[in-house]
PDB file of C-alpha atoms in Angstrom:
ATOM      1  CA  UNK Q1368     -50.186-159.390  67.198  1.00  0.00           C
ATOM      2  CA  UNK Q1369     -49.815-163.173  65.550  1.00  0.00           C
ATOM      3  CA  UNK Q1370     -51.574-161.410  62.484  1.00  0.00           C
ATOM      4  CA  UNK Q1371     -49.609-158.604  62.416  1.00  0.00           C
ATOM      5  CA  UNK Q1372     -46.413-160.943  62.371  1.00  0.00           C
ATOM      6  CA  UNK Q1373     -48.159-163.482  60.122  1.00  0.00           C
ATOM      7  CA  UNK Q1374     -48.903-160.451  57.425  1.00  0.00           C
ATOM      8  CA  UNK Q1375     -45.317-159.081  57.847  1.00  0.00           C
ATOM      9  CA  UNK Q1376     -44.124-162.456  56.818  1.00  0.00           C
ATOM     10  CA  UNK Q1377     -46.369-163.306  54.348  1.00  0.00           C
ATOM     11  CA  UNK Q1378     -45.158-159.908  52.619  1.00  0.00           C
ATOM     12  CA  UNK Q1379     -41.489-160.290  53.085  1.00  0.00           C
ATOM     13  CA  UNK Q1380     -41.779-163.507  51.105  1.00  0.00           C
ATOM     14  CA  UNK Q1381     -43.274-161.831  48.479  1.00  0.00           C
ATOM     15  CA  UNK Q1382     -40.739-159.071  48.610  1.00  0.00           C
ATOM     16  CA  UNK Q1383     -37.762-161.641  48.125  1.00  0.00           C
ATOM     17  CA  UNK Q1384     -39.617-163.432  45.471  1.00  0.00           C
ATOM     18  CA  UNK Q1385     -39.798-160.613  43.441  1.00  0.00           C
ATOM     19  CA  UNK Q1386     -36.401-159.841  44.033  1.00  0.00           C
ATOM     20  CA  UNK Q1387     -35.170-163.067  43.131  1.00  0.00           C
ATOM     21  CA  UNK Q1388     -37.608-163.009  39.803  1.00  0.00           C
ATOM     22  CA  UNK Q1389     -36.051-159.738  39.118  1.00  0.00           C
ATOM     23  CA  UNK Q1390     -32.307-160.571  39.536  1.00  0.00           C
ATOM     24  CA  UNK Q1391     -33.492-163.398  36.965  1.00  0.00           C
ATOM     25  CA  UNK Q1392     -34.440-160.899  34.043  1.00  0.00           C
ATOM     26  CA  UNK Q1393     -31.750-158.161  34.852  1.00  0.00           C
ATOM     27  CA  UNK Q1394     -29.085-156.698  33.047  1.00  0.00           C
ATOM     28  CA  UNK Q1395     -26.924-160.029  34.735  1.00  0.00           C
ATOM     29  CA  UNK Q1396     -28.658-162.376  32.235  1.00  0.00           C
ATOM     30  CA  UNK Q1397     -26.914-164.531  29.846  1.00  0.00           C
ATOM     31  CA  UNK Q1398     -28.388-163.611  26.230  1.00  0.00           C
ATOM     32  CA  UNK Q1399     -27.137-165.133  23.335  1.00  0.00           C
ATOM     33  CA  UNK Q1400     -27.011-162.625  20.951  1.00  0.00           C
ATOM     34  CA  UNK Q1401     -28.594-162.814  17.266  1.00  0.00           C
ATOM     35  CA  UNK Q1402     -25.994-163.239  14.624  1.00  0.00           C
ATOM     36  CA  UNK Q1403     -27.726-162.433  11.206  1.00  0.00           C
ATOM     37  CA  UNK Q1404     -26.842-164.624   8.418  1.00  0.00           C
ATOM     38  CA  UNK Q1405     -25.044-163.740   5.141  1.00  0.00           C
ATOM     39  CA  UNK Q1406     -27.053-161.684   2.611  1.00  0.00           C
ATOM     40  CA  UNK Q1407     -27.255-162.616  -0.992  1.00  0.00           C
ATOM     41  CA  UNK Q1408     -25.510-160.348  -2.985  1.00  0.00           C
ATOM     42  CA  UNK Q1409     -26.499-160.099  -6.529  1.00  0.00           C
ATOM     43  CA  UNK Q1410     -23.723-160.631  -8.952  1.00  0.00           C
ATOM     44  CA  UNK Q1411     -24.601-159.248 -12.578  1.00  0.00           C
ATOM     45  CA  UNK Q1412     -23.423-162.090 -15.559  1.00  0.00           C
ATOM     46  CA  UNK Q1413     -20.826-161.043 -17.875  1.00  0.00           C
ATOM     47  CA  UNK Q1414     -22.173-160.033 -21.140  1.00  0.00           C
ATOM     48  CA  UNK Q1415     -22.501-162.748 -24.021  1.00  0.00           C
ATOM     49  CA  UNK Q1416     -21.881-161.985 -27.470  1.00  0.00           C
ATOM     50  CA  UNK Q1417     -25.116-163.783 -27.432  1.00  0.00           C
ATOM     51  CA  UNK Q1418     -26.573-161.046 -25.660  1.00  0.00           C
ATOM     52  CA  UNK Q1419     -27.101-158.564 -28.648  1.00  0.00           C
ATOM     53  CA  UNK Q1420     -29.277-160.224 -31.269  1.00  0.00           C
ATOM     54  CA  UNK Q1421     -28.911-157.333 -33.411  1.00  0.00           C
ATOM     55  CA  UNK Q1422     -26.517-156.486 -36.090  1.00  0.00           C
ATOM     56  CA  UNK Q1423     -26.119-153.206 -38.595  1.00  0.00           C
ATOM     57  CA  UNK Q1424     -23.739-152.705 -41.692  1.00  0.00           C
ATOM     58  CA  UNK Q1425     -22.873-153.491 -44.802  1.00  0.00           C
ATOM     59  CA  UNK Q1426     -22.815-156.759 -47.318  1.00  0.00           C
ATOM     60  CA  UNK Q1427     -21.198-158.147 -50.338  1.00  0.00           C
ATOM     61  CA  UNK Q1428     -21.933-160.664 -52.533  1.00  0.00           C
ATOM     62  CA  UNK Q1429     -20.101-162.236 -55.364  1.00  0.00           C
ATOM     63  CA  UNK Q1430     -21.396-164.371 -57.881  1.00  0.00           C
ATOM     64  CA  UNK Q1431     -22.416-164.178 -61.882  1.00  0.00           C
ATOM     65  CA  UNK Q1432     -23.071-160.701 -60.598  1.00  0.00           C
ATOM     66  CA  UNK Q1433     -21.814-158.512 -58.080  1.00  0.00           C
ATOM     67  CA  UNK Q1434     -24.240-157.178 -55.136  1.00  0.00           C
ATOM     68  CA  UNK Q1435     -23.804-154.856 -52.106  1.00  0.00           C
ATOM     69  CA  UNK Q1436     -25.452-152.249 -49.891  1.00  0.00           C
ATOM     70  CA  UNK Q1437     -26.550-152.122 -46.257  1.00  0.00           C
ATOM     71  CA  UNK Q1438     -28.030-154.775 -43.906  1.00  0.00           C
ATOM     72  CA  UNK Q1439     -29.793-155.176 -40.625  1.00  0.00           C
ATOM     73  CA  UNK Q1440     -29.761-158.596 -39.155  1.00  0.00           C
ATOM     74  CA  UNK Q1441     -31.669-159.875 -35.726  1.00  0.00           C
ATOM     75  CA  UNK Q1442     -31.780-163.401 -33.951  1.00  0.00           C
ATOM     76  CA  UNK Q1443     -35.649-163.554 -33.838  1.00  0.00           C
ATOM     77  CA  UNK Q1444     -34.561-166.423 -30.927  1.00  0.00           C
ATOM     78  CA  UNK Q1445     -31.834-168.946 -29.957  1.00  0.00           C
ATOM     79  CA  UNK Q1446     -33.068-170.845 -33.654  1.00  0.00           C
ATOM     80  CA  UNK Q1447     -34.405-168.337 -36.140  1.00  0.00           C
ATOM     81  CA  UNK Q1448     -32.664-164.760 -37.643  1.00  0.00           C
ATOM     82  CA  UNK Q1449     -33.557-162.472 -40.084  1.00  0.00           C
ATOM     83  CA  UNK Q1450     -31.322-160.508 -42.832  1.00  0.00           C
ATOM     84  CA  UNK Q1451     -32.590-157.974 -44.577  1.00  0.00           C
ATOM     85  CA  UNK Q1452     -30.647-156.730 -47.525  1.00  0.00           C
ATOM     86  CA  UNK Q1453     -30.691-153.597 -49.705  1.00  0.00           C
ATOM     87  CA  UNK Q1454     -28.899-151.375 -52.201  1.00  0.00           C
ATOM     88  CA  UNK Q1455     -29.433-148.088 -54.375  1.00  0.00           C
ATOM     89  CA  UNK Q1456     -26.604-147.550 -56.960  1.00  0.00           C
ATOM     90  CA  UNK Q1457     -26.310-146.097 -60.072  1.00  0.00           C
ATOM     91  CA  UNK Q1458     -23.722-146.862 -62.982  1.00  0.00           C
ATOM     92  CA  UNK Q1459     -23.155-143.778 -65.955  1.00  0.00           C
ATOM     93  CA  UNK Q1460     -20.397-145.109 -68.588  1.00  0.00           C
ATOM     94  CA  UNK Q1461     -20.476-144.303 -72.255  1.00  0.00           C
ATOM     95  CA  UNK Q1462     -22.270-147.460 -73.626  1.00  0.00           C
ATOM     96  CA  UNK Q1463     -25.308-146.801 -70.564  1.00  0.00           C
ATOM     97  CA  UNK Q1464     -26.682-144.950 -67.815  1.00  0.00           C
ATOM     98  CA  UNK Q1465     -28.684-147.491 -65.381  1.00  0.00           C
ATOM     99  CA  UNK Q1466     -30.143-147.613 -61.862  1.00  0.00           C
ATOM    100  CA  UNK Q1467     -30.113-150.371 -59.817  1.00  0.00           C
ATOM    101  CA  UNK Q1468     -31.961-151.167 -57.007  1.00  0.00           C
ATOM    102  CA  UNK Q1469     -31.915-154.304 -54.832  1.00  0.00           C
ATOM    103  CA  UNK Q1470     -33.604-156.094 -51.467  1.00  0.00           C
ATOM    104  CA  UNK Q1471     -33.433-159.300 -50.565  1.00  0.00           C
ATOM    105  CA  UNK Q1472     -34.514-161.097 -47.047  1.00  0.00           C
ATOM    106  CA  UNK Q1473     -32.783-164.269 -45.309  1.00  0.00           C
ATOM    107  CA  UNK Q1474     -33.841-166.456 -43.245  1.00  0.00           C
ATOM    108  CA  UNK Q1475     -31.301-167.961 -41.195  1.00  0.00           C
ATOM    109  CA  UNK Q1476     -31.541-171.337 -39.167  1.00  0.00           C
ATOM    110  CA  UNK Q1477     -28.770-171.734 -36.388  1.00  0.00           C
ATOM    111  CA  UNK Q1478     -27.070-174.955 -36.221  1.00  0.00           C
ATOM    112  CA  UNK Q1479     -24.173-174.529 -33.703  1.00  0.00           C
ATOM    113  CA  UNK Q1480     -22.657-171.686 -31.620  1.00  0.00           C
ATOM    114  CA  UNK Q1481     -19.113-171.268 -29.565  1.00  0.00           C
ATOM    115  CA  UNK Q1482     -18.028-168.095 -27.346  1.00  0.00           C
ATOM    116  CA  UNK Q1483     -14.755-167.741 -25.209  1.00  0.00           C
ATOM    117  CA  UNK Q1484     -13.430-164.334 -23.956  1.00  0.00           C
ATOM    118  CA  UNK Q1485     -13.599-162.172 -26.734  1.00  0.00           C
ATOM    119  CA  UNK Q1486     -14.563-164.416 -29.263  1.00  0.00           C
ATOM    120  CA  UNK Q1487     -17.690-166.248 -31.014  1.00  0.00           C
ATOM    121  CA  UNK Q1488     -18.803-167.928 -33.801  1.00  0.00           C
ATOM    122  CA  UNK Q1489     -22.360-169.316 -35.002  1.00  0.00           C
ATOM    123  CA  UNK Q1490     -22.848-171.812 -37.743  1.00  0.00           C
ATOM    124  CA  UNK Q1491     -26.515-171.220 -39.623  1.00  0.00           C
ATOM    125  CA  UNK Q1492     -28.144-172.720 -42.829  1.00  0.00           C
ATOM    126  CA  UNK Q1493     -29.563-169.951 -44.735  1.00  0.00           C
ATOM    127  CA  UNK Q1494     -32.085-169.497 -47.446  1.00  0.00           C
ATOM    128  CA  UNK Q1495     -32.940-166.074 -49.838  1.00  0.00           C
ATOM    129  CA  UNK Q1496     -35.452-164.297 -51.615  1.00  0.00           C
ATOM    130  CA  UNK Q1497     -34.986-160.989 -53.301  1.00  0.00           C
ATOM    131  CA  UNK Q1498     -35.617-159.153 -55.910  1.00  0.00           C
ATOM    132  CA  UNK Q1499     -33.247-156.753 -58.468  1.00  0.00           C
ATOM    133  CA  UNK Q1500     -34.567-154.052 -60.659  1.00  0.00           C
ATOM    134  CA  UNK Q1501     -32.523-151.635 -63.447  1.00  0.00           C
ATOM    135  CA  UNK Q1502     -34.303-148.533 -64.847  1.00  0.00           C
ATOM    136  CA  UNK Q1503     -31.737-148.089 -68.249  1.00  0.00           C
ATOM    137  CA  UNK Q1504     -30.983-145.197 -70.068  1.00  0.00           C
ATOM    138  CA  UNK Q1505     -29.042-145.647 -73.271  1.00  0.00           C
ATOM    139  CA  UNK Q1506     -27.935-142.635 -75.674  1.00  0.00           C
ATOM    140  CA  UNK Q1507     -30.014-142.630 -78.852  1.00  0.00           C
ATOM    141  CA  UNK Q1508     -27.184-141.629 -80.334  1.00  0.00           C
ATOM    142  CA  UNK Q1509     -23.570-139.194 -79.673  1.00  0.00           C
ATOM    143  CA  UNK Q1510     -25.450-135.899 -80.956  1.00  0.00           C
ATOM    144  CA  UNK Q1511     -28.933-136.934 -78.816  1.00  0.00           C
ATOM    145  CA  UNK Q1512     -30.283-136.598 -75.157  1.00  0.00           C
ATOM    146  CA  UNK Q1513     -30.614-139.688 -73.749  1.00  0.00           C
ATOM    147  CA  UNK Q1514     -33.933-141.826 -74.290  1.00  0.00           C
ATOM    148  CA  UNK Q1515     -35.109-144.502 -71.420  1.00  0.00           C
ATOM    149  CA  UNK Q1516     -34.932-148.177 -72.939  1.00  0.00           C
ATOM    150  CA  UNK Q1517     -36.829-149.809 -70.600  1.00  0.00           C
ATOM    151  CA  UNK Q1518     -37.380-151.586 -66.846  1.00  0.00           C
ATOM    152  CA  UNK Q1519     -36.033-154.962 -65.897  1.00  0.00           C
ATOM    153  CA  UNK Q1520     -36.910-156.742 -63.178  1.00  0.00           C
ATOM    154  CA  UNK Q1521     -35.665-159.971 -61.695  1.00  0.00           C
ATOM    155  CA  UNK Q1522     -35.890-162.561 -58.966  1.00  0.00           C
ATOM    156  CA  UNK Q1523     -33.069-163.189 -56.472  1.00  0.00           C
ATOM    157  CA  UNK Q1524     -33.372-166.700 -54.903  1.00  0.00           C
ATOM    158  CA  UNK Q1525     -30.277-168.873 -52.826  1.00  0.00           C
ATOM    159  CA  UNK Q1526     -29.227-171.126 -50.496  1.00  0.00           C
ATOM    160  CA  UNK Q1527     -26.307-172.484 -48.527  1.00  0.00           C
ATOM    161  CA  UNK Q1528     -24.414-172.452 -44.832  1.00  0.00           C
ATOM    162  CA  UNK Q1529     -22.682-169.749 -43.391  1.00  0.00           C
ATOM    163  CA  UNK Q1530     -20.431-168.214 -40.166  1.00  0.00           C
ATOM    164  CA  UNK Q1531     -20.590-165.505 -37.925  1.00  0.00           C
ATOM    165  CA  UNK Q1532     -17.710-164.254 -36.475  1.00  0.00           C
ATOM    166  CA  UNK Q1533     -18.134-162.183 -33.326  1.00  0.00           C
ATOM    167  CA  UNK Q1534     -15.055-160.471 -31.876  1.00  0.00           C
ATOM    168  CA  UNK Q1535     -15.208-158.189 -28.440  1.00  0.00           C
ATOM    169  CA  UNK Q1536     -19.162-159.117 -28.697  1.00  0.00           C
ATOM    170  CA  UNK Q1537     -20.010-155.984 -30.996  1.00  0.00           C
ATOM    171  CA  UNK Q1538     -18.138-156.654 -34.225  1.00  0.00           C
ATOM    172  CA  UNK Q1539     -19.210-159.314 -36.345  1.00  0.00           C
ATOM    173  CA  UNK Q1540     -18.239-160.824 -40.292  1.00  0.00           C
ATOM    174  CA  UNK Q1541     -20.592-162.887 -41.368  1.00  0.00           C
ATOM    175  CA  UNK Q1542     -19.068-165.367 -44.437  1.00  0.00           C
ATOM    176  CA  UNK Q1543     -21.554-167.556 -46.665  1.00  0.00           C
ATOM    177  CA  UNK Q1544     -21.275-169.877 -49.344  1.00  0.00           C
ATOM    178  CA  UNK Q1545     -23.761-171.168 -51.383  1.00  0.00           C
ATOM    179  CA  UNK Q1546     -25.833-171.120 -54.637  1.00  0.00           C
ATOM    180  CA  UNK Q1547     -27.705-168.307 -55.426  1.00  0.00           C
ATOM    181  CA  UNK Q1548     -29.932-167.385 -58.841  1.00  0.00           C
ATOM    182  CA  UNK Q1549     -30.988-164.493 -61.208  1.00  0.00           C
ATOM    183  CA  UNK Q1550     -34.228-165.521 -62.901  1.00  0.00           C
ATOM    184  CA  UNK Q1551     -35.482-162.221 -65.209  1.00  0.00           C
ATOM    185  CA  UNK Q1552     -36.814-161.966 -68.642  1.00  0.00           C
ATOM    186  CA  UNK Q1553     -33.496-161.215 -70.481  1.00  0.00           C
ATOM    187  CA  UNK Q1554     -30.961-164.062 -71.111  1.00  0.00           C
ATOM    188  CA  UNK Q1555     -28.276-162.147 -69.366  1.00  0.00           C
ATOM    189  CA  UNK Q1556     -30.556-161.984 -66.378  1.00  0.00           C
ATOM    190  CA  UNK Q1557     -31.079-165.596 -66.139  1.00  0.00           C
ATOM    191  CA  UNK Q1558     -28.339-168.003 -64.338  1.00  0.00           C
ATOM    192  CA  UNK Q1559     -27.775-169.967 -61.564  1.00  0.00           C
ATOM    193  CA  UNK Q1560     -23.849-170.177 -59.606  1.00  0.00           C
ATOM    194  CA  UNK Q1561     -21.975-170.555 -56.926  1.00  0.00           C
ATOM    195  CA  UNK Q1562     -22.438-167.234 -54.510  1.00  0.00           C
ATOM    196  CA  UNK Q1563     -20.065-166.225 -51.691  1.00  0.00           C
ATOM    197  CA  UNK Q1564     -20.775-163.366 -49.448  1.00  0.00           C
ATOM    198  CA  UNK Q1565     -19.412-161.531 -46.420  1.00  0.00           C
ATOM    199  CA  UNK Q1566     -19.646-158.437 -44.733  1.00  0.00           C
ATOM    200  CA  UNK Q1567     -19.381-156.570 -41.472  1.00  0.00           C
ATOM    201  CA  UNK Q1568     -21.907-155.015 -38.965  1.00  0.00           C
ATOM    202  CA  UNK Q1569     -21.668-153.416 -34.973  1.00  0.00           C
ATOM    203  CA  UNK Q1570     -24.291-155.477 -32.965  1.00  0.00           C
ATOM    204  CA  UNK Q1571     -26.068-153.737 -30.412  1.00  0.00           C
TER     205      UNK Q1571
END
């Protein structure tokens, strides 16, 4: 009988000590919940003018002589740019019939650069090589066909500083000043002056 009783007790301690363990982990325990933390949320940079190293249109330059035709520019990096230059025209008045045909390349060194909101500029140092080329026809005489007098090649060669003016990011006029030189076999082809040029391209 005192083992009965002694086995009854020993299991109705271990009855309320389970209980008691249970009432620990039950639904009446304090949890503190898990708050996550804020998420980074990527924010995309507003577009530079910088941003489009690119540029496509058209160029003029005036000097001794008169030159224009399309152009493609690109910003090789944040230092360097190319410019390449080049025109197809022909000219038919009574004294002459010729064809012209230019292309030049520029290299352009960055100096400076300034952006606000819808605006930007970049100073550069540029320097040119090129070359011109007229195929001439000139009437033997009124009654005659006409009778090819010759090719005449020349070298294109310049230097000087220039600006870049970017407005809304896509639309820029570029303005140079500098010296720029003709140096061909005929006297009219030779000759060395002051050269301004400008222009206008979309950059993309």
């Amino acid at each position: 009988m005192k083992k009965i009783t002694k086995l009854c007790s020993v299991m109705l301690l271990a009855v309320v000590t389970a209980m008691s363990a249970a009432a620990q982990e039950g639904p009446n325990e304090n949890i503190s919940p898990v708050i996550p933390g804020p998420t980074a949320v990527s924010v995309k940079a507003p577009e530079s003018a910088f941003d489009f190293p690119n540029g496509l249109g058209a160029y003029l330059i005036l000097s001794s002589k008169m030159y224009g035709g399309l152009e493609y520019m690109r910003w090789v990096n944040d230092r360097f740019g190319l410019q390449t230059q080049i025109s197809l025209y022909w000219i038919d008045d009574t004294s002459s019939r010729e064809f012209i045909f230019d292309l030049n390349e520029q290299f352009d060194l960055r100096l400076a650069r300034f952006e606000t909101k819808n605006f930007a500029s970049i100073l550069y140092a540029w320097a040119s090589v090129g070359f011109t080329g007229s195929f001439n026809y000139s009437p033997s005489s009124p009654s005659s066909t006409t009778s090819a007098s010759g090719f005449a090649p020349s070298l294109l060669a310049g230097f000087g500083f220039g600006f870049d003016l970017i407005f809304f990011r896509h639309l820029s006029v570029p303005v140079q000043m500098g010296y720029l030189g003709e140096f061909g076999s005929g006297s009219s082809d030779r000759w060395i002056n002051f050269a301004f040029s400008t222009g206008i391209r979309y950059k993309f």
